[in-house]
């Protein structure tokens, strides 16, 4: 390629990045999009088959580009499928069709990993890829989970959990939930904690800040159609110690035990929502390629090894083993020749290209969404979009403890009791334009599709459809600034809101 220039360039392959590109192109801008991912549209194309919307979500979808993805998937599925259920291969196809339909120029694959940017003052002028190719742009949009473009541009980012005091959030920080105590042996024969468990932090108090993040995992597309079932292959990096914490707590001899289930989608497939990588996933956000690769492959060895064990090990009772062999990976998903590969490692055919991230790295922007914005002060004069998903702060760690003389573990971040759990239903809330922008002292021409949020708020604002909706608004804002030859801050937000609602975009909702 060498060099190319665009009005608007989006770095990322998330659904929100793709929708932002389409929205900017529809508005008349010359748009490019690039990322190191060879397969676009994760997490939808990486196994997420059930789209979470929240309490009022189905009434807040709107009729503009974000929702067109679902209508296109529905049409391609025969027209009679559930609107927000999709399968990986079809999601990737539809996202590709959308980019072509709107005339967006794509640059996807390992060589398009961003390695540096060029800046003049607070203006980011271009991005350079691992290949040496350079793309120049007027406005840039970060469409990654990790905020990688913003990181290269020197914008302030956050990882881990803020303290409860920092933003006045009752659900923030270290959150041990003792009513989740489960008896277990958390140590190996040498007295070391086995993978999956963490030590209770010395001197820590509830509400303290720390470097942990919500557990990640895999969204596995599974099927029980005999003609499409693919048994899990034994990972080349198979290591039983990685899933020992699961084996110890499993009733291997119980014929009624079903280790996992799925939420059924289309084409006889289901979405298995898995948690993997307790504690060690915290290094993903700020990690380089080597660090992320190590985490990716460890998570693969942990989960694929466990599934292989369930399908093959003689210690698993025959009835449960037959269940696991009948509900397995799909032969027609995640095909890269004889394996599934990403920039972070090679796994096996049928395995997702991407891990499922619930948190990673967050922009500390012109406005930070907080717990209060989701539960109390839910309206914003500069609203660009809405959200409705619960505060769903998944477990950060399994902490080895002793309770009443009994050894076991408790969960840090999500409990069984709704009164103490970091999981609370929220009303519909508005997301302000300011949450899309870094501080002007750091950047005057960059956006993000992921609203600037605290760790607590991120457990709701992270939901993929709402990032698609926010991304679409950001894409239109970027193109409008370019087409009107004006600075981002000079765009009238009321005029932008009028244009968005005229397109069928939802910026407010009253239950």
Coordinates of C-alpha atoms in Angstrom, one line a residue:
X1 CA 0.0 0.0 0.0
X2 CA 2.7 2.5 1.0
X3 CA 0.7 5.5 2.0
X4 CA -3.0 6.6 1.9
X5 CA -5.0 9.5 3.1
X6 CA -8.5 9.6 4.5
X7 CA -10.9 12.1 5.9
X8 CA -11.8 9.7 8.7
X9 CA -9.8 6.6 9.7
X10 CA -10.9 4.1 12.2
X11 CA -8.5 1.8 13.9
X12 CA -10.2 -1.4 15.1
X13 CA -12.4 -4.3 14.0
X14 CA -15.1 -4.2 16.7
X15 CA -18.7 -4.0 15.5
X16 CA -18.7 -0.4 16.8
X17 CA -15.7 0.5 14.7
X18 CA -17.3 -0.9 11.6
X19 CA -20.6 0.9 12.3
X20 CA -18.6 4.2 12.9
X21 CA -16.9 3.8 9.5
X22 CA -20.2 3.2 7.8
X23 CA -21.8 6.2 9.4
X24 CA -18.9 8.5 8.5
X25 CA -19.0 7.2 4.9
X26 CA -22.8 7.7 4.6
X27 CA -22.2 11.3 5.7
X28 CA -19.9 11.8 2.7
X29 CA -16.4 11.4 4.1
X30 CA -13.6 9.3 2.6
X31 CA -13.2 6.6 5.1
X32 CA -10.7 3.9 5.9
X33 CA -10.6 1.3 8.5
X34 CA -7.8 -1.0 9.6
X35 CA -6.7 -3.4 12.4
X36 CA -4.4 -6.3 12.9
X37 CA -7.3 -8.7 13.1
X38 CA -7.8 -10.8 10.0
X39 CA -11.4 -11.5 10.9
X40 CA -13.6 -8.5 11.6
X41 CA -16.6 -8.1 13.8
X42 CA -15.5 -9.7 17.1
X43 CA -17.0 -10.5 19.5
X44 CA -20.0 -11.3 17.2
X45 CA -17.8 -13.1 14.7
X46 CA -15.9 -14.7 17.5
X47 CA -18.8 -16.6 19.1
X48 CA -21.0 -14.0 20.8
X49 CA -24.4 -15.2 19.5
X50 CA -26.7 -13.5 21.9
X51 CA -26.6 -9.8 22.0
X52 CA -27.3 -8.3 25.4
X53 CA -29.4 -5.2 25.4
X54 CA -30.7 -4.7 28.9
X55 CA -34.0 -3.9 30.5
X56 CA -35.4 -1.6 27.8
X57 CA -32.9 -2.5 25.1
X58 CA -35.3 -3.8 22.5
X59 CA -37.2 -0.5 22.6
X60 CA -34.0 1.6 22.2
X61 CA -32.6 0.0 19.1
X62 CA -33.6 2.7 16.6
X63 CA -33.6 2.2 12.9
X64 CA -30.3 3.5 11.7
X65 CA -27.0 1.8 10.7
X66 CA -26.4 0.0 14.1
X67 CA -29.7 -1.8 13.9
X68 CA -29.2 -2.6 10.1
X69 CA -26.6 -5.2 11.1
X70 CA -29.3 -7.2 12.9
X71 CA -31.8 -6.7 10.1
X72 CA -29.3 -7.9 7.6
X73 CA -28.4 -10.9 9.7
X74 CA -32.1 -11.7 10.1
X75 CA -32.7 -11.5 6.3
X76 CA -29.7 -13.7 5.6
X77 CA -31.0 -16.2 8.2
X78 CA -34.3 -16.6 6.3
X79 CA -36.2 -13.7 7.9
X80 CA -37.7 -15.6 10.8
X81 CA -34.9 -15.6 13.3
X82 CA -34.6 -13.7 16.6
X83 CA -33.4 -10.2 15.7
X84 CA -30.4 -10.1 18.1
X85 CA -29.2 -13.7 17.7
X86 CA -26.4 -14.4 15.2
X87 CA -23.8 -16.9 14.3
X88 CA -20.1 -16.1 13.9
X89 CA -19.5 -16.8 10.2
X90 CA -22.6 -14.9 9.1
X91 CA -21.7 -11.9 11.3
X92 CA -18.4 -11.5 9.6
X93 CA -19.9 -11.8 6.2
X94 CA -22.5 -9.1 7.0
X95 CA -20.0 -6.7 8.5
X96 CA -17.9 -7.1 5.3
X97 CA -20.9 -6.4 3.2
X98 CA -21.7 -3.3 5.1
X99 CA -18.2 -1.9 4.6
X100 CA -18.5 -2.6 0.9
X101 CA -22.0 -1.1 0.7
X102 CA -20.9 2.2 2.2
X103 CA -17.6 2.4 0.3
X104 CA -15.2 2.1 3.2
X105 CA -11.6 1.1 2.4
X106 CA -10.4 -1.8 4.6
X107 CA -6.9 -2.7 5.8
X108 CA -7.1 -5.9 7.9
X109 CA -4.5 -8.4 8.8
X110 CA -1.4 -8.8 11.0
X111 CA 0.7 -6.3 9.0
X112 CA -1.9 -3.6 9.9
X113 CA -0.9 -3.5 13.5
X114 CA -0.5 0.1 14.5
X115 CA 3.0 0.8 15.9
X116 CA 3.3 4.6 16.1
X117 CA 1.5 7.8 15.3
X118 CA 2.8 11.2 14.1
X119 CA 1.5 14.3 15.9
X120 CA 1.7 18.1 15.4
X121 CA 0.9 19.6 18.8
X122 CA -2.4 17.9 19.9
X123 CA -3.3 16.8 16.4
X124 CA -2.6 13.2 15.4
X125 CA -1.8 13.3 11.7
X126 CA -1.1 9.7 10.8
X127 CA -0.6 6.1 11.9
X128 CA 2.2 3.8 10.9
X129 CA 1.7 0.0 10.7
X130 CA 4.0 -2.9 11.4
X131 CA 4.3 -3.2 7.6
X132 CA 5.7 0.3 7.4
X133 CA 2.6 1.6 5.6
X134 CA 1.4 5.0 6.7
X135 CA -2.2 6.3 6.7
X136 CA -2.8 10.0 7.2
X137 CA -6.2 11.3 8.3
X138 CA -8.1 14.4 9.4
X139 CA -10.0 12.7 12.2
X140 CA -9.2 9.4 13.8
X141 CA -11.4 7.0 15.8
X142 CA -10.2 4.3 18.1
X143 CA -12.4 1.2 17.6
X144 CA -10.4 -1.2 19.7
X145 CA -11.1 -2.8 23.1
X146 CA -7.7 -1.8 24.3
X147 CA -7.8 1.9 23.1
X148 CA -4.6 1.1 21.2
X149 CA -4.7 4.2 19.0
X150 CA -5.3 6.5 21.9
X151 CA -2.4 4.9 23.8
X152 CA -0.1 5.6 20.9
X153 CA -1.3 9.2 20.8
X154 CA -0.5 9.7 24.5
X155 CA -4.0 10.0 25.8
X156 CA -4.7 9.3 29.5
X157 CA -6.0 5.7 30.0
X158 CA -7.1 3.7 33.0
X159 CA -6.8 0.0 33.9
X160 CA -7.9 -1.8 37.0
X161 CA -10.5 -0.6 39.5
X162 CA -10.7 2.9 40.9
X163 CA -11.3 3.3 44.6
X164 CA -14.8 3.9 45.9
X165 CA -13.6 7.4 46.9
X166 CA -12.3 8.5 43.6
X167 CA -15.7 9.0 41.9
X168 CA -17.9 8.4 44.9
X169 CA -19.0 4.9 43.7
X170 CA -20.4 2.5 46.3
X171 CA -19.6 -0.5 44.0
X172 CA -16.1 0.5 43.1
X173 CA -12.8 -1.0 44.1
X174 CA -11.9 -4.2 45.9
X175 CA -15.2 -6.0 46.5
X176 CA -14.9 -9.3 48.4
X177 CA -18.3 -11.1 48.8
X178 CA -18.2 -13.5 51.7
X179 CA -21.6 -14.9 51.1
X180 CA -20.1 -16.6 48.0
X181 CA -17.9 -18.8 50.2
X182 CA -17.3 -22.2 48.6
X183 CA -15.4 -24.9 50.4
X184 CA -12.4 -26.0 48.2
X185 CA -8.7 -27.0 48.4
X186 CA -7.0 -24.1 46.6
X187 CA -3.4 -25.4 47.0
X188 CA -1.2 -27.9 45.4
X189 CA 0.9 -30.5 47.2
X190 CA 3.7 -27.9 47.8
X191 CA 1.4 -25.4 49.4
X192 CA 1.2 -23.1 46.3
X193 CA -2.0 -21.7 45.0
X194 CA -3.2 -23.5 41.9
X195 CA -4.1 -21.6 38.8
X196 CA -7.6 -20.0 39.1
X197 CA -7.1 -18.8 42.7
X198 CA -5.5 -15.7 44.2
X199 CA -4.4 -14.9 47.7
X200 CA -6.5 -12.5 49.7
X201 CA -4.6 -9.2 49.4
X202 CA -2.8 -8.3 52.5
X203 CA -4.0 -5.1 54.1
X204 CA -6.7 -4.5 51.5
X205 CA -10.0 -2.9 52.5
X206 CA -13.2 -3.0 50.6
X207 CA -13.3 -0.1 48.2
X208 CA -9.6 0.1 47.7
X209 CA -8.2 0.7 44.2
X210 CA -6.4 -2.2 42.5
X211 CA -5.1 -3.4 39.2
X212 CA -7.6 -6.2 38.6
X213 CA -10.2 -6.4 35.9
X214 CA -13.3 -8.4 35.1
X215 CA -12.7 -11.9 34.1
X216 CA -12.5 -12.5 30.3
X217 CA -13.0 -15.7 28.5
X218 CA -14.3 -17.2 25.3
X219 CA -17.7 -17.1 23.6
X220 CA -17.7 -20.5 22.0
X221 CA -20.1 -21.4 19.2
X222 CA -21.3 -24.9 19.9
X223 CA -23.7 -27.2 18.2
X224 CA -25.4 -30.6 18.8
X225 CA -26.1 -31.2 15.1
X226 CA -24.2 -34.5 14.4
X227 CA -23.3 -33.4 10.9
X228 CA -21.6 -30.2 12.2
X229 CA -20.1 -31.3 15.5
X230 CA -16.3 -31.1 15.8
X231 CA -14.7 -32.6 18.9
X232 CA -12.2 -30.5 20.8
X233 CA -8.7 -31.4 19.8
X234 CA -6.1 -31.8 22.6
X235 CA -4.2 -28.4 22.7
X236 CA -0.6 -28.5 21.7
X237 CA 0.1 -26.6 25.0
X238 CA -2.1 -28.9 27.0
X239 CA -1.5 -28.4 30.8
X240 CA -3.9 -30.0 33.3
X241 CA -2.7 -27.8 36.0
X242 CA -4.4 -24.8 34.4
X243 CA -7.9 -26.3 34.9
X244 CA -7.2 -28.2 38.1
X245 CA -9.4 -25.7 40.0
X246 CA -12.3 -26.7 37.8
X247 CA -11.6 -30.5 38.1
X248 CA -11.4 -30.4 41.9
X249 CA -14.9 -28.8 42.1
X250 CA -16.5 -31.0 39.5
X251 CA -18.8 -34.0 40.3
X252 CA -17.0 -36.1 37.7
X253 CA -18.9 -39.3 38.7
X254 CA -22.4 -37.8 38.7
X255 CA -24.3 -38.9 35.5
X256 CA -26.7 -35.9 36.0
X257 CA -23.9 -33.4 35.8
X258 CA -23.8 -31.1 32.8
X259 CA -20.6 -29.0 32.8
X260 CA -21.9 -26.3 30.5
X261 CA -24.9 -25.2 28.5
X262 CA -25.6 -22.7 25.7
X263 CA -28.0 -19.9 24.7
X264 CA -29.4 -21.1 21.4
X265 CA -29.0 -18.8 18.4
X266 CA -29.5 -19.8 14.7
X267 CA -28.6 -22.7 12.5
X268 CA -28.7 -25.2 15.4
X269 CA -25.9 -23.4 17.2
X270 CA -25.5 -22.0 20.7
X271 CA -23.4 -19.4 22.5
X272 CA -21.4 -20.8 25.4
X273 CA -20.5 -17.8 27.7
X274 CA -17.3 -18.8 29.5
X275 CA -15.1 -17.3 32.1
X276 CA -11.4 -17.9 31.9
X277 CA -8.3 -16.1 33.0
X278 CA -9.1 -15.1 36.6
X279 CA -6.6 -12.5 37.7
X280 CA -3.9 -13.0 35.1
X281 CA -6.1 -11.4 32.3
X282 CA -5.4 -8.1 34.0
X283 CA -2.2 -7.7 32.0
X284 CA -4.0 -7.6 28.7
X285 CA -4.9 -4.0 28.3
X286 CA -1.5 -2.4 28.6
X287 CA 0.4 -5.4 27.4
X288 CA 2.4 -5.5 24.2
X289 CA 2.0 -8.3 21.6
X290 CA 4.2 -10.7 23.5
X291 CA 2.3 -10.2 26.7
X292 CA -1.1 -10.5 25.1
X293 CA 0.0 -13.6 23.2
X294 CA 1.1 -15.3 26.4
X295 CA -2.3 -14.5 28.0
X296 CA -4.2 -15.6 24.9
X297 CA -2.5 -19.0 24.7
X298 CA -2.7 -19.6 28.4
X299 CA -6.5 -18.9 28.3
X300 CA -6.7 -21.3 25.3
X301 CA -4.8 -24.0 27.0
X302 CA -6.9 -23.6 30.1
X303 CA -10.3 -23.8 28.5
X304 CA -9.6 -26.1 25.5
X305 CA -7.7 -28.4 27.8
X306 CA -10.7 -28.6 30.1
X307 CA -13.2 -29.3 27.3
X308 CA -10.9 -32.0 25.9
X309 CA -10.6 -33.5 29.3
X310 CA -14.4 -33.6 29.7
X311 CA -14.8 -35.3 26.3
X312 CA -12.0 -37.9 26.7
X313 CA -10.8 -38.5 30.3
X314 CA -11.9 -41.8 31.8
X315 CA -12.6 -40.1 35.2
X316 CA -15.6 -38.4 33.6
X317 CA -18.7 -40.5 33.9
X318 CA -19.9 -41.9 30.5
X319 CA -23.3 -40.0 30.5
X320 CA -21.7 -36.6 31.1
X321 CA -18.9 -37.4 28.6
X322 CA -21.4 -38.3 25.9
X323 CA -23.2 -35.0 26.6
X324 CA -19.9 -33.1 26.1
X325 CA -19.1 -34.9 22.9
X326 CA -22.5 -34.3 21.5
X327 CA -22.5 -30.6 22.2
X328 CA -19.1 -29.4 20.9
X329 CA -17.4 -27.0 18.5
X330 CA -18.8 -26.3 15.0
X331 CA -17.0 -27.6 11.9
X332 CA -18.1 -24.6 9.9
X333 CA -16.8 -21.9 12.2
X334 CA -13.5 -20.2 12.6
X335 CA -11.7 -21.7 9.7
X336 CA -8.1 -20.8 8.9
X337 CA -7.0 -23.8 7.0
X338 CA -6.3 -26.5 9.5
X339 CA -6.4 -24.1 12.5
X340 CA -7.8 -20.9 13.9
X341 CA -5.2 -18.1 14.1
X342 CA -4.9 -14.6 15.3
X343 CA -1.9 -12.2 15.8
X344 CA -1.8 -13.7 19.3
X345 CA -1.5 -17.4 18.6
X346 CA -2.7 -20.4 16.7
X347 CA -5.4 -22.6 18.3
X348 CA -7.6 -25.1 16.4
X349 CA -10.3 -25.1 13.8
X350 CA -13.6 -24.2 15.4
X351 CA -12.0 -22.1 18.1
X352 CA -12.6 -18.3 18.2
X353 CA -10.0 -15.9 16.9
X354 CA -10.5 -13.5 19.8
X355 CA -10.9 -13.7 23.5
X356 CA -14.0 -12.1 25.0
X357 CA -13.0 -8.9 26.9
X358 CA -15.3 -7.3 29.4
X359 CA -12.8 -4.7 30.3
X360 CA -9.3 -3.7 29.2
X361 CA -8.1 -0.2 29.0
X362 CA -10.4 2.8 29.4
X363 CA -10.2 6.4 28.2
X364 CA -10.1 9.1 30.9
X365 CA -11.7 11.7 28.7
X366 CA -13.6 15.0 28.9
X367 CA -16.3 13.2 30.8
X368 CA -16.0 10.0 32.7
X369 CA -19.2 7.9 33.0
X370 CA -19.7 6.8 36.6
X371 CA -22.1 4.7 38.7
X372 CA -24.2 7.8 39.3
X373 CA -24.6 8.4 35.6
X374 CA -26.2 4.9 35.2
X375 CA -28.5 5.0 38.3
X376 CA -29.3 8.6 39.3
X377 CA -28.3 11.4 37.0
X378 CA -29.2 9.5 33.8
X379 CA -29.9 12.4 31.4
X380 CA -27.3 14.5 29.6
X381 CA -27.8 17.7 27.6
X382 CA -25.1 16.5 25.1
X383 CA -26.4 13.0 24.7
X384 CA -25.3 11.1 21.6
X385 CA -26.7 7.7 22.5
X386 CA -28.2 5.6 25.2
X387 CA -27.5 2.5 27.2
X388 CA -29.6 0.2 29.3
X389 CA -27.6 -2.8 30.5
X390 CA -27.2 -3.6 34.1
X391 CA -24.1 -2.9 36.2
X392 CA -22.7 -6.4 35.6
X393 CA -19.3 -6.4 37.2
X394 CA -18.2 -10.0 36.7
X395 CA -15.8 -11.7 39.1
X396 CA -12.3 -10.3 39.2
X397 CA -10.7 -13.0 41.3
X398 CA -11.4 -16.2 43.2
X399 CA -9.8 -15.5 46.6
X400 CA -8.5 -18.4 48.7
X401 CA -9.7 -17.9 52.3
X402 CA -10.6 -19.7 55.5
X403 CA -14.1 -19.3 57.0
X404 CA -15.0 -20.7 60.3
X405 CA -12.0 -23.0 60.1
X406 CA -13.0 -24.3 56.6
X407 CA -10.7 -23.7 53.6
X408 CA -12.3 -22.4 50.4
X409 CA -12.7 -19.4 48.2
X410 CA -14.9 -16.3 47.8
X411 CA -15.6 -14.2 44.8
X412 CA -14.2 -10.7 44.4
X413 CA -16.7 -8.6 42.3
X414 CA -19.8 -10.6 41.9
X415 CA -21.9 -12.3 44.7
X416 CA -24.9 -14.6 44.9
X417 CA -26.9 -12.1 47.0
X418 CA -28.5 -9.3 44.9
X419 CA -28.2 -7.0 47.9
X420 CA -24.4 -7.4 48.0
X421 CA -23.6 -8.3 44.4
X422 CA -21.9 -5.9 42.1
X423 CA -24.7 -6.5 39.6
X424 CA -27.6 -4.0 39.6
X425 CA -30.3 -3.3 37.1
X426 CA -30.2 0.3 35.7
X427 CA -32.8 2.4 33.9
X428 CA -32.0 3.6 30.4
X429 CA -29.3 6.3 30.6
X430 CA -27.9 8.8 28.1
X431 CA -24.2 8.8 27.0
X432 CA -22.8 12.3 26.5
X433 CA -20.7 13.5 23.6
X434 CA -17.9 14.4 26.0
X435 CA -17.4 10.7 26.8
X436 CA -16.2 10.2 23.2
X437 CA -13.3 12.7 23.4
X438 CA -9.9 12.7 25.0
X439 CA -8.8 15.8 26.9
X440 CA -8.1 18.6 24.4
X441 CA -4.7 19.0 26.0
X442 CA -3.9 15.5 24.7
X443 CA -5.9 15.3 21.4
X444 CA -8.1 17.6 19.3
X445 CA -8.9 15.2 16.5
X446 CA -9.4 11.7 18.0
X447 CA -12.5 9.8 19.2
X448 CA -13.3 6.5 20.8
X449 CA -16.3 4.3 20.3
X450 CA -16.1 3.1 23.9
X451 CA -17.4 5.8 26.3
X452 CA -14.9 7.1 28.8
X453 CA -16.0 5.2 31.9
X454 CA -15.0 4.2 35.4
X455 CA -14.5 0.4 35.9
X456 CA -18.0 0.3 37.5
X457 CA -19.7 2.1 34.6
X458 CA -17.7 0.1 32.1
X459 CA -19.5 -3.0 33.2
X460 CA -22.6 -1.5 31.5
X461 CA -21.2 0.8 28.8
X462 CA -19.1 -2.1 27.5
X463 CA -22.1 -3.8 26.0
X464 CA -21.4 -4.3 22.3
X465 CA -24.7 -3.0 20.8
X466 CA -24.5 0.2 22.8
X467 CA -20.9 0.7 21.6
X468 CA -22.2 0.2 18.1
X469 CA -24.8 2.9 18.6
X470 CA -22.3 5.3 20.2
X471 CA -19.8 4.5 17.5
X472 CA -22.3 5.4 14.8
X473 CA -22.9 8.8 16.4
X474 CA -19.2 9.4 16.7
X475 CA -18.7 8.4 13.0
X476 CA -21.3 11.0 12.0
X477 CA -19.8 13.6 14.2
X478 CA -16.3 13.0 12.7
X479 CA -17.6 13.2 9.1
X480 CA -19.7 16.3 9.8
X481 CA -16.6 18.1 11.1
X482 CA -14.6 17.1 8.0
X483 CA -17.3 18.0 5.5
X484 CA -18.0 21.3 7.2
X485 CA -14.2 22.0 7.5
X486 CA -14.4 22.8 11.2
X487 CA -12.9 21.6 14.5
X488 CA -14.7 18.8 16.4
X489 CA -15.5 21.2 19.3
X490 CA -17.0 23.7 16.9
X491 CA -19.7 21.3 15.8
X492 CA -23.1 22.2 17.3
X493 CA -24.2 19.3 19.5
X494 CA -27.9 20.2 19.2
X495 CA -27.5 20.2 15.4
X496 CA -25.8 16.9 15.6
X497 CA -28.5 15.5 17.8
X498 CA -31.2 16.7 15.3
X499 CA -29.3 15.0 12.4
X500 CA -29.0 11.8 14.4
X501 CA -32.6 11.5 15.4
X502 CA -33.6 12.3 11.8
X503 CA -31.7 9.2 10.8
X504 CA -33.6 7.1 13.3
X505 CA -30.9 7.1 15.9
X506 CA -32.0 6.9 19.6
X507 CA -30.5 9.5 21.9
X508 CA -33.1 9.4 24.7
X509 CA -35.6 7.0 26.1
X510 CA -38.3 7.4 28.8
X511 CA -39.7 4.0 30.1

